[in-house]
């Protein structure tokens, strides 16, 4: 099974409250972590981390045996007890592992997009939650025609986050699973692409 180091060295250097995960290829998108908390506990978790955050979204820069890590500064918000938003994410974040250079350029030229995720708290101390990112859709101009791009993500055991409520520290990770052009069932990605957000 192919495994990702998932930016662990970078994350540990940047924050004492970082978390890492060992990620595989199988498509088990279960959410079995979402157990054990009462509704009152879940609401308390939400109240502890609700609000806006600024931080860096880390991603692999290019297709390579040992790819470099790049980052962009974005804004996030926990807007209610089931929703986390990433605002104005540059599409280049999703395109770096696309081998088709002309398609990559077209995606890079697109306007920034918002990424919405459902969240489900499963631990109260520390606060931890499952992340279920919704498919993100935007339009591009590719080969002098308009096309729709869909960005899909893994969720459940592959996408989750944590927070130190006292320090207003929010971290989460997800896996970009596929980039689909129009109604294609075939992803344009070279491989699945890990993404990680760490609040400043």
N, CA and C of each residue as an Amber inpcrd file, in Angstrom:
protein
   600
   0.8410000  -1.1940000   0.0000000   0.0000000   0.0000000   0.0000000
   0.8760000   1.2440000   0.0000000   0.6470000   2.1190000  -0.9450000
   1.3990000   3.3640000  -1.0150000   0.9550000   4.2950000   0.1010000
   1.9090000   4.9060000   0.7940000   1.5760000   5.7770000   1.9190000
   2.2120000   7.1470000   1.7450000   1.5080000   8.1500000   2.2600000
   1.9900000   9.5150000   2.1960000   2.6680000   9.8980000   3.5110000
   3.7870000  10.5770000   3.4260000   4.4160000  11.1440000   4.6230000
   3.6130000  12.3200000   5.1340000   2.7530000  12.8240000   4.2770000
   1.7690000  13.8800000   4.5720000   2.3230000  15.0920000   5.2860000
   3.4120000  15.6060000   4.7490000   3.9400000  16.9010000   5.1780000
   4.3350000  16.9270000   6.6450000   4.5840000  15.7670000   7.2430000
   4.7500000  15.7110000   8.6940000   5.9280000  16.5340000   9.1890000
   7.0490000  16.5130000   8.4800000   8.2090000  17.2670000   8.9270000
   7.9100000  18.7600000   8.9360000   7.2890000  19.2390000   7.8670000
   6.9540000  20.6620000   7.7830000   6.0060000  21.0590000   8.8980000
   4.9890000  20.2210000   9.1210000   3.9870000  20.5710000  10.1170000
   4.5680000  20.6060000  11.5240000   5.4360000  19.6480000  11.8390000
   6.0070000  19.6000000  13.1740000   6.9250000  20.7930000  13.4210000
   7.5500000  21.2930000  12.3730000   8.4150000  22.4600000  12.5110000
   7.6060000  23.7350000  12.7060000   6.4020000  23.7680000  12.1580000
   5.6270000  25.0040000  12.1670000   4.7570000  25.1770000  13.4000000
   4.3570000  24.0830000  14.0290000   3.4460000  24.2250000  15.1660000
   3.5910000  23.0850000  16.1440000   3.5110000  23.3910000  17.4130000
   3.6210000  22.3640000  18.4400000   2.3520000  21.5490000  18.5450000
   1.3020000  22.0590000  17.9490000   0.0200000  21.3550000  18.0200000
  -0.3430000  20.7030000  16.6940000   0.6490000  20.4370000  15.8770000
   0.3980000  19.8050000  14.5850000  -0.0260000  18.3630000  14.7850000
  -0.6720000  17.8190000  13.7770000  -0.9890000  16.4060000  13.7880000
  -0.6310000  15.8340000  12.4300000  -0.3350000  14.5460000  12.4120000
   0.0330000  13.8990000  11.1720000  -0.8020000  12.6520000  10.9980000
  -0.8370000  12.1400000   9.7810000  -1.5730000  10.9170000   9.5110000
  -0.8660000  10.1390000   8.4310000  -0.9890000   8.8470000   8.4810000
  -0.4350000   7.9820000   7.4500000  -1.5810000   7.5890000   6.5470000
  -1.4980000   7.9560000   5.2820000  -2.6470000   7.8870000   4.3940000
  -2.4180000   6.8740000   3.2940000  -3.4520000   6.0960000   2.9830000
  -3.3130000   5.0530000   1.9840000  -4.1760000   5.2740000   0.7760000
  -4.1720000   4.2870000  -0.1020000  -4.8620000   4.3970000  -1.3820000
  -6.2790000   3.8570000  -1.3670000  -6.6190000   2.9910000  -0.3910000
  -7.9290000   2.3620000  -0.4590000  -9.0220000   3.3760000  -0.2430000
 -10.2020000   3.0870000  -0.7440000 -11.2780000   4.0660000  -0.8150000
 -12.2810000   3.9220000   0.3090000 -11.8000000   3.6050000   1.5110000
 -12.6880000   3.4610000   2.6520000 -13.0630000   4.8300000   3.1810000
 -14.2250000   5.3400000   2.7580000 -14.6420000   6.6920000   3.1370000
 -15.5950000   6.6680000   4.3260000 -15.3530000   5.7710000   5.3010000
 -16.2910000   5.6910000   6.4070000 -16.0760000   6.8420000   7.3620000
 -17.0740000   7.0710000   8.2130000 -16.9920000   8.1290000   9.2130000
 -17.2110000   7.5330000  10.5930000 -16.5510000   6.3960000  10.8560000
 -16.8000000   5.6870000  12.1020000 -16.2270000   6.4080000  13.3190000
 -15.4980000   7.5120000  13.1120000 -15.0090000   8.2700000  14.2540000
 -16.1130000   9.0980000  14.9010000 -17.1930000   9.3090000  14.1910000
 -18.2430000  10.1970000  14.6810000 -19.1520000   9.4720000  15.6740000
 -18.5520000   9.0640000  16.7810000 -19.3010000   8.3680000  17.8200000
 -18.8360000   8.8690000  19.1730000 -19.6820000   8.6680000  20.1910000
 -19.2380000   8.8640000  21.5570000 -19.5460000  10.1950000  22.1950000
 -19.9090000  11.2190000  21.4380000 -20.2090000  12.5170000  22.0250000
 -21.7100000  12.7600000  22.0600000 -22.1590000  13.3910000  23.1100000
 -23.5630000  13.7890000  23.1840000 -23.7590000  15.0500000  22.3420000
 -25.0140000  15.3740000  22.0600000 -25.2880000  16.5900000  21.3030000
 -24.7890000  17.8270000  22.0500000 -24.8910000  17.8170000  23.3770000
 -24.4040000  18.9370000  24.1810000 -22.8950000  19.0760000  24.0420000
 -22.1710000  17.9660000  24.0690000 -20.7150000  18.0030000  23.9090000
 -20.3180000  18.5040000  22.5170000 -21.0380000  18.0430000  21.5100000
 -20.7370000  18.4870000  20.1460000 -20.9580000  19.9930000  20.0130000
 -22.0310000  20.4910000  20.6150000 -22.3070000  21.9290000  20.5380000
 -21.2450000  22.7090000  21.2970000 -20.7800000  22.1780000  22.4000000
 -19.7270000  22.8300000  23.1610000 -18.4320000  22.9070000  22.3510000
 -18.1290000  21.8390000  21.6080000 -16.9570000  21.8410000  20.7230000
 -17.0880000  22.9450000  19.6850000 -18.2640000  23.0470000  19.1060000
 -18.5050000  24.0930000  18.1000000 -18.2870000  25.4820000  18.6810000
 -18.8530000  25.7500000  19.8640000 -18.7250000  27.0650000  20.4720000
 -17.2610000  27.3990000  20.7560000 -16.4700000  26.3790000  21.0420000
 -15.0520000  26.5970000  21.3580000 -14.2380000  27.0080000  20.1390000
 -14.6340000  26.5280000  18.9480000 -13.8050000  26.8070000  17.7620000
 -14.5170000  27.6590000  16.7190000 -15.7440000  28.0620000  16.9900000
 -16.4900000  28.8760000  16.0150000 -15.7490000  30.1750000  15.7160000
 -15.8480000  30.5950000  14.4650000 -15.2500000  31.8620000  14.0830000
 -14.3220000  31.7460000  12.8970000 -13.5690000  32.8060000  12.6530000
 -12.7150000  32.8960000  11.4750000 -11.2550000  32.6400000  11.8300000
 -10.5340000  32.0920000  10.8570000  -9.1170000  31.7770000  11.0300000
  -8.3550000  32.1820000   9.7690000  -7.1360000  32.6220000   9.9650000
  -6.2090000  32.8420000   8.8620000  -5.0500000  31.8810000   9.0360000
  -4.5920000  31.3140000   7.9330000  -3.4960000  30.3710000   8.0370000
  -2.9870000  29.9690000   6.6770000  -2.1460000  28.9430000   6.6600000
  -1.5570000  28.4730000   5.4190000  -2.1140000  27.1060000   5.0340000
  -2.4100000  26.9790000   3.7500000  -2.8230000  25.7090000   3.1780000
  -1.6160000  25.1420000   2.4330000  -1.1430000  23.9790000   2.8800000
   0.0520000  23.3580000   2.3100000  -0.3360000  22.3010000   1.2880000
   0.4690000  22.1970000   0.2170000   0.1890000  21.2380000  -0.8420000
   1.4800000  20.9160000  -1.5730000   1.4870000  19.7770000  -2.2700000
   2.6520000  19.4100000  -3.0710000   2.7570000  20.3270000  -4.2810000
   3.9860000  20.7440000  -4.5860000   4.2050000  21.7620000  -5.6030000
   4.2100000  21.2040000  -7.0220000   4.6570000  19.9700000  -7.2050000
   4.8230000  19.4470000  -8.5540000   4.8770000  17.9320000  -8.5310000
   4.8170000  17.3430000  -9.7240000   4.9630000  15.8990000  -9.8580000
   6.4430000  15.5680000  -9.7950000   6.8500000  14.8070000  -8.7860000
   8.2510000  14.4350000  -8.6270000   8.3400000  13.2970000  -7.6210000
   9.4730000  12.6110000  -7.6220000   9.6760000  11.5330000  -6.6520000
   9.6830000  12.0940000  -5.2370000  10.2810000  13.2620000  -5.0490000
  10.3040000  13.9430000  -3.7470000   9.8280000  15.3800000  -3.9510000
   8.5260000  15.5700000  -4.1030000   8.0050000  16.9010000  -4.4350000
   8.2050000  17.9060000  -3.3090000   8.4310000  19.1540000  -3.6850000
   8.5140000  20.2230000  -2.7030000   7.1170000  20.5610000  -2.1950000
   7.0930000  21.1560000  -1.0250000   5.8370000  21.6010000  -0.4370000
   5.6890000  23.0970000  -0.6540000   4.5230000  23.5170000  -1.0950000
   4.2160000  24.9280000  -1.2910000   3.0520000  25.2900000  -0.3750000
   2.7390000  26.5600000  -0.2710000   1.6250000  26.9800000   0.5780000
   1.0350000  28.2890000   0.0750000  -0.2180000  28.5150000   0.4430000
  -0.8910000  29.7830000   0.2030000  -1.6050000  30.1860000   1.4870000
  -1.7110000  31.4810000   1.7030000  -2.4490000  31.9870000   2.8570000
  -3.9190000  32.0950000   2.4800000  -4.7790000  31.4960000   3.2840000
  -6.2150000  31.5610000   3.0390000  -6.9570000  31.8530000   4.3400000
  -8.2270000  32.1540000   4.2050000  -9.1090000  32.3640000   5.3530000
 -10.0580000  31.1780000   5.4770000 -10.2990000  30.7720000   6.7030000
 -11.2570000  29.6950000   6.9880000 -12.2400000  30.1750000   8.0450000
 -13.3440000  29.4770000   8.1540000 -14.3050000  29.7970000   9.1980000
 -15.1240000  28.5660000   9.5450000 -15.3370000  28.3650000  10.8350000
 -16.3130000  27.3870000  11.3130000 -17.5900000  28.1860000  11.5060000
 -18.5330000  28.0100000  10.5750000 -19.6830000  28.9130000  10.5200000
 -20.8840000  28.4220000  11.3140000 -20.9690000  27.1350000  11.5220000
 -21.9770000  26.5690000  12.4250000 -21.4730000  25.2020000  12.8730000
 -22.2740000  24.4730000  13.6220000 -21.7490000  23.2440000  14.2120000
 -21.6100000  22.0900000  13.2150000 -21.9040000  22.3420000  11.9430000
 -21.7200000  21.2920000  10.9410000 -20.9590000  21.7730000   9.7040000
 -20.4470000  23.0060000   9.6910000 -19.8690000  23.5530000   8.4650000
 -18.5340000  24.2520000   8.7190000 -17.5590000  23.9120000   7.8800000
 -16.2710000  24.6050000   7.8460000 -16.0480000  25.0780000   6.4190000
 -15.6810000  26.3490000   6.2670000 -15.4690000  26.9380000   4.9470000
 -14.0090000  27.3210000   4.7540000 -13.4890000  27.0650000   3.5580000
 -12.2200000  27.6390000   3.1160000 -12.5630000  28.6480000   2.0260000
 -12.0950000  29.8940000   2.1950000 -12.4770000  30.9660000   1.2870000
 -11.3470000  31.3210000   0.3140000 -11.7520000  31.6070000  -0.9220000
 -10.8320000  32.1340000  -1.9320000  -9.5620000  31.2970000  -2.0830000
  -9.7680000  30.0090000  -2.2860000  -8.6390000  29.0990000  -2.4930000
  -8.1870000  29.2040000  -3.9520000  -6.9160000  29.5300000  -4.1980000
  -6.4490000  29.6030000  -5.5900000  -6.5000000  28.2220000  -6.2520000
  -7.0640000  28.1100000  -7.4440000  -7.1750000  26.8050000  -8.1000000
  -5.8370000  26.1060000  -8.3340000  -4.7260000  26.8540000  -8.3170000
  -3.4250000  26.2100000  -8.4980000  -3.1610000  25.1640000  -7.4250000
  -3.7930000  25.3090000  -6.2650000  -3.6580000  24.3220000  -5.2000000
  -4.0890000  22.9340000  -5.6820000  -5.1040000  22.9010000  -6.5410000
  -5.6660000  21.6340000  -6.9960000  -5.0060000  21.1020000  -8.2600000
  -4.1910000  21.9280000  -8.9140000  -3.7000000  21.5750000 -10.2470000
  -2.2540000  21.1210000 -10.2910000  -1.5300000  21.2040000  -9.1880000
  -0.0940000  20.9550000  -9.2480000   0.2570000  19.5270000  -9.6640000
  -0.5890000  18.5640000  -9.3560000  -0.2910000  17.1710000  -9.6990000
  -1.0300000  16.7100000 -10.9550000  -1.3540000  17.6540000 -11.8220000
  -1.9490000  17.3340000 -13.1180000  -0.8420000  17.2990000 -14.1710000
  -0.6330000  16.1800000 -14.8570000   0.4500000  16.1080000 -15.8470000
   0.1750000  16.8840000 -17.1340000  -1.0910000  17.1330000 -17.4520000
  -1.4620000  17.8760000 -18.6510000  -1.2020000  19.3630000 -18.4080000
  -0.1020000  19.8920000 -18.9750000   0.3200000  21.2530000 -18.6760000
  -0.6800000  22.3060000 -19.1550000  -1.2950000  22.0920000 -20.2930000
  -2.2420000  23.0880000 -20.7940000  -3.5000000  23.1390000 -19.9230000
  -3.9410000  21.9790000 -19.4520000  -5.0800000  21.9500000 -18.5370000
  -4.7050000  22.5870000 -17.2080000  -3.5010000  22.3140000 -16.7280000
  -3.0240000  22.9170000 -15.4860000  -3.0250000  24.4390000 -15.5960000
  -2.5410000  24.9680000 -16.6970000  -2.5180000  26.4140000 -16.8930000
  -3.9210000  26.9970000 -16.9080000  -4.8520000  26.2950000 -17.5280000
  -6.2340000  26.7750000 -17.5810000  -6.8500000  26.8140000 -16.1890000
  -6.5800000  25.8020000 -15.3790000  -7.1000000  25.7810000 -14.0130000
  -6.4410000  26.8760000 -13.1780000  -5.1370000  27.0570000 -13.3500000
  -4.4230000  28.0970000 -12.6090000  -4.9840000  29.4910000 -12.8950000
  -5.5170000  29.6860000 -14.1000000  -6.0290000  30.9950000 -14.4950000
  -7.4460000  31.2540000 -13.9780000  -8.0830000  30.2570000 -13.4130000
  -9.4560000  30.4140000 -12.9290000  -9.5040000  31.2700000 -11.6650000
 -10.6870000  31.7940000 -11.3680000 -10.8810000  32.6160000 -10.1750000
 -10.8160000  31.7440000  -8.9170000 -10.3810000  32.3170000  -7.7870000
 -10.3710000  31.5660000  -6.5240000 -11.7590000  31.0320000  -6.1910000
 -11.7830000  29.9210000  -5.4720000 -13.0420000  29.2430000  -5.1550000
 -13.1640000  29.0170000  -3.6510000 -14.3940000  28.8720000  -3.1950000
 -14.6620000  28.5020000  -1.8070000 -14.8660000  26.9960000  -1.7340000
 -14.3560000  26.3920000  -0.6760000 -14.5220000  24.9590000  -0.4520000
 -15.3200000  24.7730000   0.8260000 -16.4540000  24.1230000   0.7130000
 -17.3240000  23.8750000   1.8680000 -17.1780000  22.4360000   2.3370000
 -17.0870000  22.2640000   3.6470000 -16.9930000  20.9270000   4.2270000
 -17.9890000  20.7840000   5.3600000 -18.5680000  19.6150000   5.4520000
 -19.3300000  19.2670000   6.6450000 -18.3470000  18.7970000   7.7030000
 -18.6290000  19.0530000   8.9650000 -17.7850000  18.5600000  10.0390000
 -18.6420000  17.7950000  11.0410000 -18.0080000  16.8190000  11.6970000
 -18.6930000  16.0250000  12.7120000 -17.7050000  15.7640000  13.8440000
 -17.9740000  16.3360000  15.0090000 -17.0740000  16.2050000  16.1520000
 -17.1250000  14.7870000  16.7140000 -15.9280000  14.2440000  17.0420000
 -15.9040000  12.9090000  17.6420000 -15.0880000  12.8510000  18.9240000
 -14.4220000  13.9520000  19.2800000 -13.6590000  13.9800000  20.5300000
 -13.6870000  15.4040000  21.0730000 -13.8000000  15.5200000  22.4070000
 -13.9380000  16.8430000  23.0120000 -12.6570000  17.3630000  23.6450000
 -11.7100000  16.4990000  23.9570000 -10.4800000  16.9420000  24.6090000
  -9.3090000  16.0590000  24.1950000  -8.5240000  16.5080000  23.1920000
  -8.6810000  17.7600000  22.4460000  -9.8660000  17.6800000  21.4920000
 -10.2840000  18.8180000  20.9830000 -11.3820000  18.8460000  20.0300000
 -10.9140000  18.2520000  18.7130000 -11.6220000  17.2400000  18.2330000
 -11.2990000  16.5990000  16.9630000 -12.5780000  16.3750000  16.1760000
 -12.4580000  16.4290000  14.8600000 -13.6440000  16.2950000  14.0250000
 -13.3020000  15.6360000  12.7060000 -14.2940000  14.9340000  12.1630000
 -14.2120000  14.3980000  10.8100000 -14.5770000  15.5140000   9.8440000
 -13.8970000  15.5470000   8.7120000 -14.1280000  16.5600000   7.6880000
 -14.6790000  15.8730000   6.4480000 -15.7920000  16.3800000   5.9240000
 -16.4000000  15.8150000   4.7240000 -16.5180000  16.9130000   3.6650000
 -15.4350000  17.1590000   2.9100000 -15.4730000  18.2380000   1.9150000
 -16.4300000  17.9220000   0.7770000 -17.1960000  18.9240000   0.3800000
 -18.0890000  18.7760000  -0.7610000 -17.2960000  18.9390000  -2.0600000
 -17.7800000  18.3390000  -3.1170000 -17.1540000  18.5220000  -4.4250000
 -17.1880000  20.0040000  -4.7880000 -16.0340000  20.5240000  -5.1750000
 -15.9040000  21.9350000  -5.5410000 -15.9190000  22.0640000  -7.0550000
 -16.7730000  22.9310000  -7.5680000 -16.9650000  23.0720000  -9.0170000
 -16.6870000  24.5100000  -9.4600000 -15.9720000  24.6470000 -10.5670000
 -15.7490000  25.9760000 -11.1440000 -15.5320000  25.8320000 -12.6460000
 -15.5980000  26.9530000 -13.3430000 -15.4720000  26.9710000 -14.8040000
 -14.0830000  27.4260000 -15.2250000 -13.6070000  26.8800000 -16.3430000
 -12.3270000  27.2970000 -16.9070000 -12.4780000  27.4730000 -18.4190000
 -11.5340000  28.1890000 -19.0010000 -11.4350000  28.2800000 -20.4530000
 -10.2600000  27.4060000 -20.8830000 -10.5830000  26.3380000 -21.5870000
  -9.5660000  25.3480000 -21.9600000  -9.7210000  25.0110000 -23.4360000
  -8.6550000  25.1730000 -24.1980000  -8.6880000  24.9580000 -25.6480000
  -9.7590000  25.8180000 -26.3010000  -9.8270000  27.0540000 -25.8210000
 -10.7360000  28.0780000 -26.3510000 -12.2080000  27.7010000 -26.2020000
 -12.5040000  26.8790000 -25.2300000 -13.8910000  26.5260000 -24.9220000
 -14.0960000  26.5630000 -23.4040000 -15.3520000  26.7700000 -23.0120000
 -15.6890000  26.7640000 -21.5990000 -15.8970000  25.3370000 -21.1090000
 -15.3150000  25.0250000 -19.9760000 -15.4290000  23.6940000 -19.3930000
 -15.6920000  23.8090000 -17.8940000 -16.2720000  22.7630000 -17.3490000
 -16.5160000  22.6970000 -15.9130000 -15.5070000  21.7410000 -15.2830000
 -14.9360000  22.1600000 -14.1610000 -13.9960000  21.3330000 -13.4140000
 -14.6230000  20.9620000 -12.0770000 -14.5670000  19.6940000 -11.7280000
 -15.0200000  19.2170000 -10.4230000 -13.8240000  18.6900000  -9.6390000
 -13.6540000  19.1910000  -8.4120000 -12.5940000  18.7330000  -7.5230000
 -13.2350000  17.8750000  -6.4370000 -12.8350000  16.6180000  -6.3580000
 -13.3920000  15.7000000  -5.3640000 -12.3500000  15.3920000  -4.2870000
 -12.8270000  15.1030000  -3.0760000 -11.9550000  14.8520000  -1.9410000
 -12.3310000  13.5370000  -1.2580000 -11.3560000  12.9290000  -0.6050000
 -11.6460000  11.8120000   0.2840000 -12.1340000  12.3740000   1.6130000
 -12.8420000  11.5560000   2.3810000 -13.3280000  12.0240000   3.6660000
 -13.2840000  10.8970000   4.6740000 -13.8490000  11.1330000   5.8540000
 -13.8190000  10.1300000   6.9050000 -12.4360000  10.0080000   7.5070000
 -11.8550000   8.8050000   7.4790000 -10.5440000   8.5850000   8.0720000
  -9.4400000   9.3440000   7.3510000  -9.6990000   9.8300000   6.1650000
  -8.6970000  10.5390000   5.3780000  -8.7370000  12.0460000   5.5870000
  -9.8340000  12.5670000   6.0730000  -9.9990000  14.0100000   6.2320000
 -10.5160000  14.2930000   7.6360000  -9.6960000  14.9560000   8.4160000
 -10.1000000  15.2400000   9.7870000  -9.2980000  16.4140000  10.3170000
  -9.7140000  16.9450000  11.4570000  -9.0490000  18.1020000  12.0110000
  -9.0740000  18.1070000  13.5170000  -8.3180000  19.0390000  14.0860000
  -8.2880000  19.1910000  15.5370000  -8.0580000  20.6450000  15.8870000
  -8.2960000  20.9720000  17.1450000  -8.1680000  22.3540000  17.5830000
  -7.7720000  22.4160000  19.0390000  -6.9120000  23.3610000  19.3310000
  -6.6310000  23.7470000  20.7040000  -7.4580000  24.9810000  20.9740000
  -8.5930000  24.7910000  21.5960000  -9.5480000  25.8910000  21.7460000
  -8.9420000  27.0700000  22.5010000  -8.1100000  26.7840000  23.5110000
  -7.5500000  27.8630000  24.3240000  -6.6390000  28.7680000  23.5030000
  -5.9180000  28.1580000  22.5360000  -4.9990000  28.9400000  21.7300000
  -5.5470000  29.3290000  20.3810000  -6.8100000  29.0600000  20.1360000
  -7.4300000  29.3410000  18.8420000  -6.6070000  28.7470000  17.7000000
  -6.1370000  27.5390000  17.9010000  -5.3330000  26.8570000  16.8970000
  -6.2020000  25.8320000  16.1820000  -6.2690000  25.9330000  14.8540000
  -7.0810000  25.0130000  14.0620000  -6.2030000  24.3660000  13.0010000
  -6.2430000  23.0530000  12.9540000  -5.5060000  22.2920000  11.9490000
  -6.4470000  21.2880000  11.3130000  -6.3290000  21.0990000  10.0070000
  -7.0770000  20.0090000   9.3890000  -6.3890000  19.5690000   8.1070000
  -6.7000000  18.3620000   7.7090000  -6.1130000  17.7810000   6.5060000
  -7.1980000  17.1110000   5.6730000  -6.9400000  17.0370000   4.3960000
  -7.8190000  16.2930000   3.5010000  -6.9880000  15.7920000   2.3300000
  -7.5990000  14.9830000   1.4820000  -6.9280000  14.4410000   0.3060000
  -7.7330000  14.8050000  -0.9320000  -7.0850000  15.4970000  -1.8540000
  -7.7040000  15.7490000  -3.1550000  -7.6950000  14.4260000  -3.9250000
  -8.8830000  13.9160000  -4.1900000  -9.0200000  12.5800000  -4.7580000
  -9.0460000  12.5830000  -6.2870000  -9.6140000  13.6480000  -6.8610000
  -9.7210000  13.6550000  -8.3100000 -10.0520000  15.0220000  -8.8660000
  -9.5890000  15.2720000 -10.0860000  -9.9510000  16.4610000 -10.8580000
 -10.6380000  15.9710000 -12.1210000 -11.9090000  16.3260000 -12.2880000
 -12.7140000  15.7990000 -13.3820000 -13.1480000  16.9340000 -14.3030000
 -12.9360000  16.7460000 -15.5790000 -13.2730000  17.7470000 -16.5810000
 -14.6190000  17.4190000 -17.1940000 -15.5390000  18.3720000 -17.1020000
 -16.8990000  18.1910000 -17.6040000 -17.5150000  16.9360000 -16.9810000
 -18.0000000  16.0040000 -17.7900000 -18.6640000  14.8280000 -17.2440000
 -17.7820000  13.5810000 -17.2550000 -16.4750000  13.7850000 -17.3590000
 -15.5550000  12.6590000 -17.3980000 -15.5660000  11.8940000 -16.0770000
 -15.4300000  10.5750000 -16.1570000 -15.3150000   9.7390000 -14.9690000
 -13.8630000   9.4570000 -14.6110000 -12.9440000   9.9630000 -15.4280000
 -11.5150000   9.7310000 -15.2270000 -10.8580000  10.9800000 -14.6570000
 -10.1370000  10.8240000 -13.5570000  -9.4590000  11.9470000 -12.9350000
  -8.2540000  12.3850000 -13.7570000  -7.9960000  13.6840000 -13.7310000
  -6.8360000  14.2470000 -14.4170000  -5.5990000  14.2630000 -13.5280000
  -5.7370000  13.8520000 -12.2670000  -4.6150000  13.8850000 -11.3410000
  -3.6290000  12.7580000 -11.6130000  -2.3500000  13.0470000 -11.3960000
  -1.3090000  12.0320000 -11.4660000  -1.4290000  11.0790000 -10.2820000
  -1.7370000  11.6060000  -9.1120000  -1.9560000  10.8050000  -7.9140000
  -2.8010000  11.6170000  -6.9450000  -3.2920000  10.9770000  -5.9280000
  -4.0380000  11.7000000  -4.9050000  -3.1210000  12.7260000  -4.2420000
  -3.6930000  13.8630000  -3.8510000  -2.8710000  14.9890000  -3.4040000
  -3.2750000  15.4450000  -1.9940000  -2.3780000  15.3210000  -1.0260000
  -2.7040000  15.7540000   0.3340000  -2.6930000  17.2670000   0.4650000
  -3.5930000  17.7810000   1.3010000  -3.6770000  19.1980000   1.6100000
  -3.7650000  19.3300000   3.1220000  -3.1150000  20.3300000   3.6750000
  -3.2080000  20.5550000   5.1160000  -3.2700000  22.0420000   5.4330000
  -4.2030000  22.4080000   6.3030000  -4.3420000  23.7880000   6.7470000
  -3.8630000  23.9080000   8.1950000  -3.0620000  24.9410000   8.4750000
  -2.6280000  25.2540000   9.8360000  -2.8650000  26.7320000  10.0690000
  -3.6460000  27.0400000  11.0810000  -3.9380000  28.4290000  11.4090000
  -2.7070000  29.1070000  11.9810000  -2.5980000  30.4050000  11.7410000
  -1.4740000  31.1690000  12.2760000  -1.6060000  31.2950000  13.7770000
